[in-house]
Steps between C-alpha positions, in 0.01 A plus 500: 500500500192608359220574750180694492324692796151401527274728705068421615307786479599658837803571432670250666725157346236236399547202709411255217473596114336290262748378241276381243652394153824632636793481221788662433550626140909573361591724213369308267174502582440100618452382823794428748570229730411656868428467820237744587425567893270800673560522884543783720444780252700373258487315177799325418641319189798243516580460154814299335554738207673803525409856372191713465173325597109624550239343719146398365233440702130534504424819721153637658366794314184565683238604313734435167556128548758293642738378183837403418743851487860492476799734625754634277853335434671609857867388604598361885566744769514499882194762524145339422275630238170622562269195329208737383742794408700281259140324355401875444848598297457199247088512407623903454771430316219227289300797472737731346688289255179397403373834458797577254496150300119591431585835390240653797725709676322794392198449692356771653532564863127495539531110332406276791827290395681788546340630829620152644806523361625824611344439863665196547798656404497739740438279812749288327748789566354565810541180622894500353593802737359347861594098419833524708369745805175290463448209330154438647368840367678405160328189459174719589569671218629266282149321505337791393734549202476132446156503505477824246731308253324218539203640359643756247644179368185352428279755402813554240447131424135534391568844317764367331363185346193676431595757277734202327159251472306809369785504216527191444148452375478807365758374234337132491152594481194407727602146571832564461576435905767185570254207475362360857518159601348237778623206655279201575478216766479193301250338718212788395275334313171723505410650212446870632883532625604384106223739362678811706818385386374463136342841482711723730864398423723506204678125607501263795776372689511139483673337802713157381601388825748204465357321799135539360641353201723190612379435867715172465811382279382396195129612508336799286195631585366759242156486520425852725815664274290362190140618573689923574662474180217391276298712651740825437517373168184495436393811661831645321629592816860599478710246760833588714609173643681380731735491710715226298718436742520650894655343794259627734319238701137606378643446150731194520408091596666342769656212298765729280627555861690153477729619258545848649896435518492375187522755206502294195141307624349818587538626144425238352179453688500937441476449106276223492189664731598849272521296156133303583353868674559694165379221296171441645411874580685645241218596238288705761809702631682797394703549716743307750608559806802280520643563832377699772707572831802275439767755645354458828665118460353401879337220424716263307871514516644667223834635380507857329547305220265235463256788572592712181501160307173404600351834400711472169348152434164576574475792309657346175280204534168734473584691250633182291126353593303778446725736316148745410456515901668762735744408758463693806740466858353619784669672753370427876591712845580785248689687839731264573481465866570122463830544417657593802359181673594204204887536362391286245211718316554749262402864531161597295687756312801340448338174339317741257823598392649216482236359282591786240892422542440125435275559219225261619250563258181632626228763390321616783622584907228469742475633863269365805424761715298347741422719828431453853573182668748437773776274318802585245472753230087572598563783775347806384672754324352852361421619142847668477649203534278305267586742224883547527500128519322469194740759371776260604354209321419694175876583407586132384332615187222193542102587498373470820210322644419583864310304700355632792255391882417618824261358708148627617590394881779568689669105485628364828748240625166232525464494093890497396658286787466067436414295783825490714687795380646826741214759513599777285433833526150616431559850359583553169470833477233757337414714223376808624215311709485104619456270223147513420198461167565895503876527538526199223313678228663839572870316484378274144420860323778654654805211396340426169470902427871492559584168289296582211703879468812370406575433168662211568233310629335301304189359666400469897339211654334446871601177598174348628137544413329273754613468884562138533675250787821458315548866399864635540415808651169442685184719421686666182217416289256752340209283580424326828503135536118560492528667201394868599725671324709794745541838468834420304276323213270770423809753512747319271174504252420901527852556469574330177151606338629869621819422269295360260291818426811726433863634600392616839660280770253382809596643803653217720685645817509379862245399704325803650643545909170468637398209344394231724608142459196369429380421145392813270 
């Protein structure tokens, strides 16, 4: 069995203990199939696989945030661990390897990195010799570690990819930072949203929704897709379209739905919306994104195989249409989470490599990293975690493009539940302080600090400009839908005309702990 002792803040076993974005995670690092129950003090997980396992959940940091943490690898045994002890041993076990792969294990001990590190080492031990005499005072303890670790981690986060951004450009030049990108609702029309796009941004996002596109079999409307594109053209506005093809229900019609059982119709229908896409748009694009989040395969029911193929086929068809352009897959739920819940998907990771090992032919990965809304893969996770999974993601020896949100409100159940669906849970956890204008702009500088240090990244993109009704992640934009532009706005602009001037990075880093969660 493998059980964890949960304990509230007297001392005593919690009655009740949130289990939010509970998963279990194997050896290999991908979600396992589990059943997940807190009751009584415990935390248990019935799981069908044998072997080592750890337990992710997100976990209330206080004044540092409530995000997604993780234990180590930890076998069965009769004897319950201690939930916050075992959270503390893997973020300092996080912190010390990463210490040594960044070659910054000879900090000195008055570093602030260090200082966290070596106390939360030493309740860490602390905690070890009282867990089986007292398990309450262990898990005392263990929170303090946990929460010493926890922000060693980032702090090493933020040191770390700034001295690597302050190299970077120092080698590239002023304007030598990964290029930054924006993403636009195809429904703005006024001219001051494609002015600030124009002047501020080095390319636009250009959403291709198939549904937008063929609302019914047989029709093509292209006249909003038409007026973006000349106008990028003419403006010589670099373009990243797409997605091609996603199975996601904002993305796809109703009508291929027919044929959903029916492979050979549903690429055929596949390479005829792809083959007339590239062909209309294709002069004012540079760059495809052919596929974006089909190894989450929950929406249309497809074989491992037919899933490669499709990505194989789609892929060769762009390149053999626009053979100038870039093909770019994008990866979606980057953590995997999903894959403990859907035996048919495919883990993040593991379709990355398999795209090398089937040599499908494609130029550019691309990550979404959106933040902070209470469904799969959005739960919030901290800037440690954002940078070893970009480390993860950069050793398929692809350029990177990271694509990254978080909203400007905290989002509840009201804006992401449809009429008739189970309430869902409201809390998607926080960054330091609730979701807010301020906590936004201080996470944007922060994540795109991070992205833009590693060498492998190629360019970083937020994912909306404009808060609008259909927006995946609701209030993610930079500008309000009454076009006052937030706190986030005017801090993505000082930061990149800070890299602009010279090799000195800006100084993202987490929200200051008294901040309110009102707007700046």
């Amino acid at each position: 069995m493998l059980a964890f002792r949960v304990f509230d803040e007297s001392g005593t076993p919690a009655p009740r203990w949130p289990i939010r974005n509970a998963h279990a995670v194997g050896a290999d690092g991908n979600a396992m199939r589990a059943r997940i129950v807190a009751a009584d003090g415990l935390i248990t997980i019935d799981r069908r696989d044998p072997g080592p396992a750890a337990l992710a959940l997100q976990h209330d940091l206080g004044e540092l945030g409530s995000v997604t943490l993780q234990t180590c690898l930890l076998p069965d045994r009769d004897e319950p661990y201690v939930l916050e002890l075992e959270l503390a041993r893997h973020r300092l076990m996080v912190l010390l390897a990463k210490l040594e792969d960044w070659l910054l294990f000879e900090l000195s001990h008055d570093h602030p990195v260090q200082k966290h590190a070596d106390r939360g080492r030493e309740l860490f031990i602390e905690a070890l010799g009282v867990q089986k005499r007292d398990p309450a005072r262990a898990a005392a303890l263990g929170r303090a570690a946990l929460h010493e670790a926890f922000d060693g981690s980032e702090a090493l986060a933020l040191a770390h990819s700034s001295t690597l951004l302050q190299r970077r450009t120092a080698q590239a030049g002023p304007g030598g930072a990964p290029r930054v990108g924006c993403g636009m609702t195809l429904g703005a029309t006024d001219p001051r949203l494609r002015h600030a796009l124009r002047s501020h941004f080095d390319y636009c996002l250009l959403p291709t929704p198939w549904r937008v596109i063929s609302p019914a079999e047989g029709q093509r409307q292209w006249q909003t897709l038409d007026a973006w594109s000349q106008w990028a053209k003419r403006v010589q506005l670099p373009v990243v379209a797409g997605p091609v093809l996603s199975f996601e229900p904002g993305q796809v019609p109703e009508w291929p739905y027919i044929w959903e059982h029916d492979y050979d119709t549903v690429r055929d229908l596949v390479y005829e919306h792809v083959e007339a896409l590239v062909r209309r748009l294709g002069p004012s694009v540079g760059a495809w994104v052919v596929a974006s989040g089909l190894h989450i395969n929950e929406h249309f029911v497809l074989t491992f195989e037919q899933l490669m193929d499709l990505t194989r086929m789609v892929s060769m068809l762009v390149k053999k249409l626009q053979p100038s352009a870039k093909v770019v897959i994008e990866l979606k739920r980057c953590f995997g989470e999903y894959f403990g819940r859907n035996p048919r998907s495919i883990p993040p990771a593991m379709y990355a490599d398999l795209l090398v090992q089937s040599g499908i032919h494609y130029d550019v990965l691309s990550l979404a990293i959106p933040m902070g809304q209470p469904v799969d893969g959005q739960y919030t996770r901290d800037l440690m975690q954002l940078s070893t999974t970009l480390d993860l993601y950069g050793q398929y020896g692809k350029p990177l493009v990271v694509s990254l949100c978080a909203p400007s409100r905290p989002v509840t159940s009201i804006m992401v539940a449809s009429p008739g669906d189970e309430p869902v849970d409201e809390n998607s956890g926080r960054w330091r302080r609730p979701w807010s204008p301020l906590v936004q702009g201080h996470w944007l500088e922060a994540a795109m600090q991070i992205a833009m240090s590693k060498p492998f990244v190629e360019s970083v993109a937020w994912r909306e400009l404009v808060d609008h009704p259909d927006i995946e992640l609701p209030m993610s934009g930079l500008v309000d839908e009454d076009l006052c532009p937030k706190p986030s706005w005017r801090r993505l602009l000082g930061y990149r005309q800070h890299l602009a001037q010279g090799p000195a990075a800006a100084p993202g880093g987490p929200a200051p702990r008294g901040a309110s969660g009102g707007a700046a």
